[in-house]
Coordinates of N, CA and C in Angstrom, one line a residue:
Chain A
E297 N -23.2 -108.5 99.6 CA -22.2 -109.5 99.3 C -21.5 -109.2 98.0
V298 N -20.2 -109.1 98.0 CA -19.5 -109.0 96.7 C -19.5 -110.3 95.9
Q299 N -19.9 -110.2 94.7 CA -19.9 -111.3 93.8 C -19.2 -110.9 92.5
L300 N -18.4 -111.8 91.9 CA -17.8 -111.7 90.6 C -18.1 -113.0 89.9
L301 N -18.7 -112.9 88.7 CA -19.0 -114.1 87.9 C -18.5 -114.0 86.5
E302 N -17.5 -114.8 86.2 CA -16.9 -114.8 84.9 C -17.8 -115.7 83.9
S303 N -17.7 -115.4 82.6 CA -18.3 -116.2 81.6 C -17.6 -115.9 80.3
G304 N -17.9 -116.8 79.3 CA -17.3 -116.6 78.0 C -16.2 -117.5 77.7
G305 N -15.8 -118.4 78.6 CA -14.7 -119.3 78.3 C -15.1 -120.4 77.4
G306 N -14.1 -121.1 76.9 CA -14.4 -122.2 76.0 C -13.1 -122.7 75.2
L307 N -13.4 -123.5 74.2 CA -12.3 -124.1 73.4 C -12.2 -123.2 72.1
V308 N -11.0 -122.8 71.8 CA -10.7 -122.0 70.6 C -9.4 -122.4 70.0
Q309 N -9.4 -122.3 68.7 CA -8.2 -122.7 67.9 C -7.1 -121.7 68.0
P310 N -5.8 -122.2 67.9 CA -4.7 -121.2 67.9 C -4.9 -120.2 66.8
G311 N -4.6 -118.9 67.2 CA -4.9 -117.8 66.4 C -6.3 -117.2 66.5
G312 N -7.1 -117.9 67.2 CA -8.5 -117.4 67.3 C -8.7 -116.3 68.4
S313 N -10.0 -116.0 68.6 CA -10.3 -114.9 69.6 C -11.5 -115.4 70.5
L314 N -11.6 -114.7 71.6 CA -12.6 -115.0 72.6 C -12.8 -113.8 73.5
R315 N -14.0 -113.5 74.0 CA -14.2 -112.4 74.9 C -14.7 -113.0 76.2
L316 N -14.0 -112.7 77.3 CA -14.5 -113.0 78.6 C -15.2 -111.9 79.2
S317 N -16.2 -112.2 80.0 CA -17.0 -111.2 80.8 C -16.9 -111.5 82.3
C318 N -17.0 -110.5 83.1 CA -17.1 -110.6 84.5 C -18.1 -109.7 85.1
A319 N -19.2 -110.3 85.5 CA -20.3 -109.5 86.1 C -20.1 -109.3 87.5
A320 N -20.2 -108.0 88.0 CA -19.9 -107.7 89.4 C -21.2 -107.2 90.0
S321 N -21.3 -107.6 91.3 CA -22.4 -107.1 92.1 C -22.0 -107.0 93.6
G322 N -22.8 -106.2 94.3 CA -22.6 -106.1 95.8 C -21.7 -105.0 96.1
F323 N -21.2 -104.2 95.2 CA -20.4 -103.0 95.5 C -20.5 -102.0 94.4
T324 N -20.0 -100.8 94.7 CA -20.0 -99.7 93.7 C -18.9 -99.9 92.7
F325 N -19.2 -100.5 91.6 CA -18.2 -101.0 90.6 C -17.2 -100.0 90.2
N326 N -17.6 -98.8 89.9 CA -16.7 -97.8 89.3 C -15.8 -97.2 90.4
N327 N -15.9 -97.6 91.6 CA -15.0 -97.1 92.7 C -13.7 -98.0 92.8
Y328 N -13.6 -99.0 92.0 CA -12.6 -100.0 92.2 C -11.9 -100.3 90.8
A329 N -10.5 -100.4 90.9 CA -9.8 -101.0 89.8 C -10.1 -102.5 89.8
M330 N -10.0 -103.1 88.6 CA -10.2 -104.5 88.4 C -9.1 -105.1 87.6
S331 N -8.9 -106.4 87.8 CA -7.8 -107.1 87.1 C -8.3 -108.5 86.7
W332 N -7.5 -109.0 85.7 CA -7.6 -110.4 85.3 C -6.3 -111.1 85.7
V333 N -6.4 -112.3 86.3 CA -5.3 -113.1 86.7 C -5.6 -114.5 86.2
R334 N -4.6 -115.2 85.7 CA -4.8 -116.5 85.1 C -3.9 -117.5 85.8
Q335 N -4.4 -118.8 85.6 CA -3.7 -119.9 86.1 C -3.6 -121.0 85.1
A336 N -2.5 -121.3 84.5 CA -2.3 -122.3 83.5 C -2.3 -123.7 84.2
P337 N -2.7 -124.8 83.5 CA -2.8 -126.1 84.2 C -1.5 -126.4 84.9
G338 N -1.6 -126.8 86.2 CA -0.5 -127.2 87.0 C 0.5 -126.1 87.3
K339 N 0.1 -124.8 87.1 CA 1.0 -123.7 87.3 C 0.4 -122.8 88.4
G340 N 1.2 -121.8 88.7 CA 0.7 -120.8 89.7 C -0.1 -119.7 89.1
L341 N -0.3 -118.6 89.8 CA -1.1 -117.5 89.4 C -0.2 -116.5 88.6
E342 N -0.8 -115.9 87.6 CA -0.1 -114.9 86.8 C -1.0 -113.7 86.5
W343 N -0.6 -112.5 87.0 CA -1.4 -111.3 86.7 C -1.3 -111.0 85.2
V344 N -2.5 -110.7 84.6 CA -2.6 -110.5 83.1 C -2.8 -109.1 82.8
S345 N -3.8 -108.4 83.4 CA -4.2 -107.1 83.0 C -5.0 -106.4 84.1
A346 N -4.9 -105.1 84.1 CA -5.7 -104.3 85.1 C -6.3 -103.1 84.4
L347 N -7.3 -102.5 85.1 CA -8.0 -101.4 84.6 C -8.5 -100.5 85.7
S348 N -8.3 -99.2 85.6 CA -8.7 -98.3 86.7 C -10.2 -98.2 86.8
G349 N -10.7 -97.6 87.9 CA -12.1 -97.6 88.1 C -12.9 -96.8 87.0
S350 N -12.3 -95.8 86.4 CA -12.9 -95.1 85.4 C -12.8 -95.8 84.0
G351 N -11.9 -96.7 83.9 CA -11.6 -97.4 82.6 C -10.7 -96.7 81.7
R352 N -10.2 -95.5 82.2 CA -9.3 -94.8 81.3 C -7.8 -95.3 81.3
N353 N -7.4 -96.0 82.3 CA -6.1 -96.4 82.5 C -6.0 -98.0 82.4
T354 N -5.2 -98.5 81.4 CA -5.1 -99.9 81.3 C -3.7 -100.4 81.4
Y355 N -3.5 -101.6 81.8 CA -2.2 -102.1 82.1 C -2.2 -103.6 81.7
Y356 N -1.0 -104.0 81.1 CA -0.9 -105.4 80.6 C 0.4 -106.0 81.0
A357 N 0.4 -107.4 81.2 CA 1.6 -108.1 81.3 C 2.3 -108.2 79.9
D358 N 3.6 -108.3 80.0 CA 4.3 -108.4 78.7 C 3.9 -109.6 77.9
S359 N 3.5 -110.7 78.5 CA 3.2 -111.9 77.8 C 2.0 -111.8 76.9
I360 N 1.1 -110.8 77.2 CA -0.1 -110.7 76.4 C -0.3 -109.3 75.8
R361 N 0.6 -108.4 76.0 CA 0.4 -107.1 75.5 C 0.3 -107.1 74.0
G362 N -0.6 -106.4 73.4 CA -0.8 -106.3 72.0 C -1.8 -107.4 71.5
R363 N -2.1 -108.4 72.3 CA -3.0 -109.4 71.9 C -4.3 -109.4 72.7
F364 N -4.3 -109.0 73.9 CA -5.4 -108.9 74.8 C -5.8 -107.4 75.0
T365 N -7.1 -107.2 75.2 CA -7.6 -105.9 75.5 C -8.6 -105.9 76.7
V366 N -8.3 -105.1 77.7 CA -9.2 -105.1 78.8 C -10.1 -103.8 78.7
S367 N -11.4 -104.0 79.2 CA -12.3 -102.9 79.1 C -13.4 -103.1 80.2
R368 N -14.2 -102.1 80.4 CA -15.3 -102.2 81.4 C -16.4 -101.3 81.0
D369 N -17.6 -101.7 81.4 CA -18.8 -101.0 81.2 C -19.4 -100.7 82.5
N370 N -19.1 -99.5 83.1 CA -19.6 -99.2 84.5 C -21.1 -99.1 84.6
S371 N -21.8 -98.9 83.5 CA -23.2 -98.8 83.5 C -23.8 -100.2 83.7
K372 N -23.0 -101.2 83.3 CA -23.5 -102.6 83.4 C -22.8 -103.4 84.4
N373 N -21.9 -102.7 85.2 CA -21.1 -103.4 86.2 C -20.4 -104.6 85.7
T374 N -19.8 -104.5 84.5 CA -19.1 -105.6 83.9 C -17.7 -105.3 83.4
L375 N -16.8 -106.2 83.6 CA -15.5 -106.2 83.1 C -15.3 -107.2 82.0
Y376 N -14.5 -106.8 81.0 CA -14.3 -107.6 79.8 C -12.8 -107.9 79.6
L377 N -12.5 -109.0 79.0 CA -11.1 -109.2 78.4 C -11.3 -109.8 77.1
Q378 N -10.9 -109.1 76.0 CA -10.9 -109.6 74.7 C -9.5 -110.3 74.4
L379 N -9.6 -111.6 74.1 CA -8.4 -112.3 73.8 C -8.3 -112.6 72.3
S380 N -7.1 -112.2 71.7 CA -6.9 -112.4 70.3 C -5.6 -113.1 70.1
S381 N -5.4 -113.6 68.8 CA -4.1 -114.2 68.5 C -3.7 -115.2 69.5
L382 N -4.7 -116.1 69.9 CA -4.5 -117.0 71.0 C -3.4 -118.1 70.7
R383 N -2.7 -118.4 71.7 CA -1.7 -119.4 71.6 C -2.0 -120.5 72.6
A384 N -1.3 -121.7 72.4 CA -1.5 -122.8 73.3 C -1.2 -122.4 74.7
E385 N -0.2 -121.6 74.9 CA 0.3 -121.2 76.2 C -0.7 -120.2 76.9
D386 N -1.7 -119.8 76.2 CA -2.7 -119.0 76.9 C -3.8 -119.8 77.5
T387 N -3.7 -121.1 77.4 CA -4.7 -122.0 78.0 C -4.6 -121.9 79.5
A388 N -5.7 -121.6 80.2 CA -5.7 -121.3 81.6 C -7.1 -121.0 82.1
I389 N -7.2 -121.0 83.4 CA -8.4 -120.5 84.0 C -8.1 -119.0 84.2
Y390 N -9.1 -118.2 83.8 CA -9.0 -116.7 83.9 C -9.9 -116.2 85.0
Y391 N -9.3 -115.6 86.0 CA -10.1 -115.0 87.1 C -10.2 -113.5 87.0
C392 N -11.3 -113.0 87.3 CA -11.4 -111.5 87.5 C -11.3 -111.3 89.0
A393 N -10.7 -110.2 89.3 CA -10.4 -109.9 90.7 C -10.6 -108.4 91.0
R394 N -11.1 -108.1 92.2 CA -11.2 -106.7 92.6 C -10.0 -106.2 93.3
D395 N -9.6 -105.0 93.0 CA -8.5 -104.3 93.7 C -9.2 -103.3 94.7
P396 N -8.8 -103.3 95.9 CA -9.5 -102.4 96.9 C -9.2 -100.9 96.6
N397 N -8.3 -100.6 95.7 CA -8.0 -99.2 95.3 C -8.6 -98.9 94.0
W398 N -8.6 -97.5 93.7 CA -9.2 -97.1 92.4 C -8.3 -97.3 91.2
N399 N -7.0 -97.1 91.4 CA -6.1 -97.3 90.3 C -4.7 -97.6 90.9
S400 N -4.4 -98.9 90.9 CA -3.1 -99.3 91.4 C -2.1 -99.6 90.2
G401 N -2.5 -99.5 89.0 CA -1.7 -99.8 87.9 C -1.4 -101.3 87.9
E402 N -0.1 -101.6 87.7 CA 0.3 -103.0 87.7 C 0.6 -103.5 89.1
R403 N 0.3 -102.8 90.1 CA 0.7 -103.1 91.5 C -0.4 -103.3 92.4
G404 N -1.5 -103.9 91.9 CA -2.7 -104.1 92.8 C -2.6 -105.4 93.6
Y405 N -3.3 -105.5 94.7 CA -3.6 -106.7 95.3 C -5.1 -106.9 95.2
F406 N -5.6 -108.1 95.6 CA -7.0 -108.4 95.2 C -7.8 -109.0 96.4
D407 N -8.9 -108.3 96.7 CA -9.6 -108.6 97.9 C -10.8 -109.5 97.6
F408 N -11.3 -109.6 96.4 CA -12.3 -110.5 96.0 C -12.0 -111.0 94.6
W409 N -12.3 -112.3 94.4 CA -12.1 -113.0 93.1 C -13.3 -113.8 92.7
G410 N -13.4 -113.9 91.4 CA -14.4 -114.8 90.8 C -13.9 -116.3 90.8
Q411 N -14.8 -117.2 90.4 CA -14.4 -118.6 90.4 C -13.7 -119.0 89.1
G412 N -13.7 -118.1 88.1 CA -12.8 -118.3 87.0 C -13.6 -118.9 85.7
A413 N -13.0 -118.6 84.6 CA -13.5 -119.1 83.3 C -12.3 -119.8 82.6
L414 N -12.6 -121.1 82.2 CA -11.5 -121.8 81.5 C -11.5 -121.5 80.0
V415 N -10.3 -121.2 79.6 CA -10.0 -121.0 78.2 C -9.0 -122.0 77.7
T416 N -9.4 -122.8 76.7 CA -8.5 -123.8 76.2 C -8.2 -123.5 74.7
V417 N -6.9 -123.4 74.4 CA -6.5 -123.1 73.0 C -5.9 -124.4 72.5
S418 N -6.6 -124.9 71.5 CA -6.1 -126.2 70.9 C -6.8 -126.4 69.6
S419 N -6.0 -127.1 68.7 CA -6.6 -127.4 67.4 C -7.2 -128.8 67.4
Chain B
E715 N 11.5 -108.1 86.7 CA 10.3 -108.5 87.5 C 10.8 -109.2 88.8
I716 N 10.1 -108.9 89.9 CA 10.5 -109.5 91.2 C 10.1 -111.0 91.2
V717 N 11.0 -111.9 91.6 CA 10.7 -113.3 91.7 C 10.5 -113.6 93.2
L718 N 9.4 -114.3 93.4 CA 9.0 -114.8 94.8 C 9.2 -116.3 94.8
T719 N 10.0 -116.7 95.8 CA 10.2 -118.2 96.0 C 9.6 -118.6 97.3
Q720 N 8.6 -119.5 97.1 CA 7.9 -120.0 98.3 C 8.5 -121.4 98.7
S721 N 8.6 -121.6 100.0 CA 9.0 -122.9 100.6 C 8.3 -123.2 101.8
P722 N 8.1 -124.5 102.1 CA 8.4 -125.6 101.1 C 7.4 -125.7 100.0
G723 N 7.6 -126.5 99.0 CA 6.7 -126.7 97.9 C 5.4 -127.4 98.4
T724 N 5.6 -128.4 99.3 CA 4.5 -129.1 99.9 C 4.8 -129.3 101.4
L725 N 3.8 -129.1 102.2 CA 3.9 -129.2 103.7 C 2.8 -130.1 104.2
S726 N 3.2 -131.2 104.8 CA 2.3 -132.2 105.3 C 2.2 -132.1 106.8
L727 N 1.0 -131.8 107.3 CA 0.8 -131.6 108.7 C -0.6 -132.2 109.1
S728 N -0.9 -132.2 110.4 CA -2.1 -132.7 110.9 C -3.0 -131.6 111.4
P729 N -4.3 -131.8 111.4 CA -5.1 -130.8 112.1 C -4.7 -130.5 113.6
G730 N -4.6 -129.3 113.9 CA -4.1 -128.9 115.3 C -2.7 -128.4 115.2
D731 N -1.9 -128.8 114.2 CA -0.5 -128.4 114.1 C -0.4 -126.9 113.7
R732 N 0.8 -126.5 113.8 CA 1.1 -125.1 113.5 C 1.8 -125.2 112.1
A733 N 1.4 -124.3 111.2 CA 2.0 -124.3 109.8 C 2.8 -123.0 109.7
T734 N 4.0 -123.1 109.1 CA 4.8 -121.9 108.8 C 5.2 -122.0 107.3
L735 N 4.8 -121.0 106.6 CA 5.0 -121.0 105.1 C 5.9 -119.8 104.9
S736 N 6.9 -119.9 104.0 CA 7.9 -118.9 103.7 C 7.8 -118.4 102.3
C737 N 8.1 -117.1 102.1 CA 8.1 -116.4 100.8 C 9.3 -115.5 100.8
R738 N 10.2 -115.8 99.9 CA 11.4 -114.9 99.8 C 11.4 -114.2 98.4
A739 N 11.7 -112.9 98.5 CA 11.7 -112.1 97.3 C 13.1 -111.9 96.8
S740 N 13.2 -111.7 95.5 CA 14.6 -111.5 94.8 C 15.1 -110.1 95.1
Q741 N 14.2 -109.1 95.5 CA 14.6 -107.8 95.9 C 13.7 -107.3 97.1
T742 N 14.2 -106.3 97.8 CA 13.4 -105.8 98.9 C 12.0 -105.3 98.3
I743 N 11.0 -105.7 99.0 CA 9.6 -105.4 98.7 C 9.3 -104.0 99.2
T744 N 9.0 -103.1 98.4 CA 8.6 -101.7 98.8 C 7.5 -101.7 99.7
S745 N 7.7 -101.0 100.9 CA 6.6 -100.7 101.8 C 5.9 -102.0 102.3
D746 N 6.6 -103.1 102.3 CA 6.0 -104.4 102.7 C 4.7 -104.7 102.0
Y747 N 4.7 -104.4 100.7 CA 3.5 -104.7 99.9 C 3.5 -106.1 99.5
L748 N 3.1 -107.0 100.5 CA 3.1 -108.4 100.3 C 1.7 -109.0 100.8
A749 N 1.1 -109.8 99.9 CA -0.2 -110.4 100.3 C -0.1 -111.9 100.2
W750 N -1.0 -112.5 101.0 CA -1.1 -114.0 101.0 C -2.5 -114.4 100.6
Y751 N -2.7 -115.4 99.8 CA -4.0 -115.9 99.4 C -4.0 -117.4 99.6
Q752 N -5.3 -117.9 99.9 CA -5.6 -119.3 100.0 C -6.4 -119.7 98.8
H753 N -6.0 -120.8 98.2 CA -6.7 -121.3 97.0 C -7.0 -122.7 97.0
K754 N -8.3 -123.1 96.9 CA -8.8 -124.5 96.9 C -9.3 -124.8 95.5
P755 N -9.1 -126.0 95.0 CA -9.5 -126.4 93.7 C -10.9 -126.1 93.4
G756 N -11.2 -125.4 92.2 CA -12.5 -125.1 91.8 C -13.1 -123.9 92.5
Q757 N -12.4 -123.3 93.4 CA -12.9 -122.1 94.1 C -12.1 -120.8 93.8
A758 N -12.7 -119.7 94.2 CA -12.1 -118.5 94.0 C -10.9 -118.3 95.0
P759 N -9.8 -117.8 94.6 CA -8.8 -117.5 95.7 C -9.3 -116.6 96.7
R760 N -8.8 -116.6 97.9 CA -9.2 -115.8 99.0 C -8.1 -115.1 99.6
L761 N -8.3 -113.7 99.7 CA -7.2 -112.9 100.4 C -7.2 -113.2 101.9
L762 N -6.0 -113.5 102.4 CA -5.8 -113.7 103.8 C -5.1 -112.5 104.5
I763 N -4.0 -112.0 103.9 CA -3.1 -111.0 104.5 C -2.7 -110.0 103.4
Y764 N -2.7 -108.7 103.7 CA -2.1 -107.7 102.9 C -1.2 -106.8 103.7
G765 N -0.4 -106.1 103.0 CA 0.6 -105.3 103.8 C 1.5 -106.1 104.7
A766 N 1.7 -107.3 104.3 CA 2.6 -108.3 105.0 C 2.0 -108.8 106.3
S767 N 1.2 -108.0 107.0 CA 0.7 -108.5 108.3 C -0.7 -108.1 108.7
S768 N -1.4 -107.4 107.8 CA -2.8 -107.0 108.1 C -3.8 -108.1 107.6
R769 N -4.6 -108.6 108.5 CA -5.6 -109.6 108.1 C -6.7 -109.0 107.3
A770 N -7.2 -109.7 106.3 CA -8.3 -109.2 105.5 C -9.6 -109.4 106.3
T771 N -10.6 -108.8 105.9 CA -11.9 -108.9 106.6 C -12.4 -110.3 106.7
G772 N -12.8 -110.7 107.9 CA -13.3 -112.0 108.1 C -12.3 -113.2 108.3
I773 N -11.1 -112.8 108.2 CA -10.0 -113.9 108.3 C -9.8 -114.1 109.8
P774 N -9.8 -115.4 110.3 CA -9.6 -115.6 111.7 C -8.2 -115.3 112.1
D775 N -8.1 -115.1 113.4 CA -6.7 -114.7 113.9 C -5.8 -115.8 114.0
R776 N -6.2 -117.0 113.6 CA -5.3 -118.1 113.5 C -4.2 -117.9 112.4
F777 N -4.6 -117.0 111.5 CA -3.7 -116.7 110.3 C -3.0 -115.4 110.7
S778 N -1.7 -115.4 110.6 CA -0.9 -114.2 110.8 C 0.2 -114.1 109.8
G779 N 0.5 -112.9 109.4 CA 1.6 -112.6 108.5 C 2.7 -111.8 109.2
S780 N 3.9 -112.1 108.8 CA 5.0 -111.3 109.4 C 6.2 -111.2 108.3
G781 N 7.2 -110.4 108.7 CA 8.3 -110.3 107.8 C 8.4 -108.9 107.2
S782 N 9.6 -108.6 106.6 CA 9.8 -107.4 105.9 C 11.0 -107.5 105.0
G783 N 11.2 -106.6 104.1 CA 12.4 -106.6 103.2 C 12.2 -107.7 102.2
T784 N 12.9 -108.8 102.3 CA 12.8 -109.9 101.3 C 12.3 -111.2 101.9
D785 N 12.1 -111.3 103.2 CA 11.6 -112.5 103.8 C 10.3 -112.3 104.6
F786 N 9.3 -113.1 104.2 CA 8.0 -113.0 104.7 C 7.5 -114.4 105.1
T787 N 6.6 -114.4 106.1 CA 6.1 -115.7 106.6 C 4.6 -115.6 106.9
L788 N 3.9 -116.7 106.5 CA 2.5 -116.9 106.9 C 2.4 -118.0 107.9
T789 N 1.8 -117.7 109.0 CA 1.7 -118.7 110.1 C 0.2 -119.0 110.3
I790 N -0.1 -120.3 110.4 CA -1.4 -120.7 110.7 C -1.3 -121.5 112.1
S791 N -1.8 -120.9 113.1 CA -1.5 -121.4 114.5 C -2.0 -122.8 114.8
R792 N -3.2 -123.0 114.5 CA -3.9 -124.3 114.8 C -4.7 -124.8 113.6
L793 N -4.1 -125.7 112.8 CA -4.7 -126.1 111.6 C -6.1 -126.7 111.7
E794 N -7.0 -126.3 110.9 CA -8.3 -126.9 110.9 C -8.5 -127.6 109.5
P795 N -9.4 -128.6 109.4 CA -9.5 -129.3 108.1 C -9.7 -128.4 106.9
A796 N -10.4 -127.3 107.1 CA -10.6 -126.4 106.0 C -9.4 -125.6 105.5
D797 N -8.3 -125.7 106.3 CA -7.1 -124.9 106.0 C -6.2 -125.6 104.9
F798 N -6.5 -126.8 104.6 CA -5.6 -127.5 103.7 C -6.0 -127.1 102.3
A799 N -5.0 -126.5 101.6 CA -5.2 -125.8 100.4 C -3.8 -125.4 99.8
V800 N -3.8 -124.6 98.7 CA -2.6 -124.1 98.2 C -2.5 -122.6 98.6
Y801 N -1.4 -122.1 99.1 CA -1.2 -120.8 99.5 C -0.2 -120.1 98.6
Y802 N -0.5 -118.9 98.2 CA 0.3 -118.1 97.3 C 0.7 -116.7 98.0
C803 N 1.9 -116.3 97.9 CA 2.3 -114.9 98.2 C 2.3 -114.1 96.9
Q804 N 2.1 -112.8 97.1 CA 2.1 -111.9 96.0 C 2.7 -110.6 96.4
Q805 N 3.6 -110.1 95.6 CA 4.2 -108.7 95.9 C 3.5 -107.7 95.0
Y806 N 3.2 -106.6 95.6 CA 2.6 -105.5 94.7 C 3.3 -104.2 95.0
G807 N 4.6 -104.3 95.4 CA 5.4 -103.1 95.6 C 6.2 -102.7 94.3
W808 N 6.4 -103.6 93.4 CA 7.1 -103.3 92.2 C 6.2 -103.7 91.0
S809 N 6.4 -103.0 89.9 CA 5.7 -103.3 88.7 C 6.5 -104.3 87.8
P810 N 5.8 -105.3 87.3 CA 4.4 -105.7 87.6 C 4.3 -106.5 88.9
G811 N 3.2 -106.5 89.5 CA 3.0 -107.4 90.6 C 3.2 -108.8 90.2
S812 N 3.7 -109.7 91.2 CA 4.0 -111.1 90.8 C 3.7 -112.0 92.0
F813 N 3.4 -113.3 91.6 CA 3.0 -114.3 92.6 C 4.2 -115.3 92.8
G814 N 4.2 -115.9 94.0 CA 5.1 -117.0 94.2 C 4.4 -118.3 93.5
Q815 N 5.2 -119.4 93.5 CA 4.7 -120.6 92.8 C 3.7 -121.4 93.7
G816 N 3.6 -121.0 94.9 CA 2.6 -121.7 95.8 C 3.2 -122.7 96.7
T817 N 2.6 -122.9 97.9 CA 2.9 -124.0 98.8 C 1.6 -124.8 99.0
K818 N 1.7 -126.1 98.8 CA 0.5 -126.9 99.0 C 0.6 -127.4 100.4
L819 N -0.5 -127.1 101.2 CA -0.6 -127.6 102.6 C -1.5 -128.8 102.5
E820 N -1.0 -130.0 102.8 CA -1.8 -131.2 102.7 C -1.9 -131.9 104.1
I821 N -2.9 -132.7 104.2 CA -3.1 -133.5 105.4 C -2.2 -134.6 105.5
K822 N -1.5 -134.7 106.7 CA -0.6 -135.8 106.9 C -1.3 -137.1 107.2

């Protein structure tokens, strides 16, 4: 059974940093691209970042480029998102999601999702 | 960026009814790369349809996707209580992929 479990969310001040983790199980992790998708309060879904199966190719939404860094440790079956220079508008639930392909770039779709980690940016 | 407009914003129906949800794109979607997701509060989103009309693994045949070009439809033939949720379309034919704003399907 495919499982994705996010952790690391919390309350952080504007300008602060946070690292989210997504522990994957039930599939061969390095065979799949992975993405982060977020949902701000009362809003729809927004794709944030993607990473190829090898981890060599990274992709970012314009809204977070230069502030967020995606990475993965295939030996630990874990996906990460380092969030820096956080703003109030980054407040959201952050979902990790599996792309059924190895490297879709910015054009993936998602066959499994985690339940999300809440990030709140507030002073 | 491709803009997806979903309609209606809210759909009020009863169990057993047929639901028709619309997703319109601002440009033609390449190769019908359009997906539909179901999302309930506090839960992980669930893939229903990809490639505009292919059902994901384990999705009952009450759910069907259709359309091409700029106009796509998700149809739920006989609503069950568990179907009441928010539904999102997503295009992945153009970079970056983008989601619609969602249709809330609520019990009448």
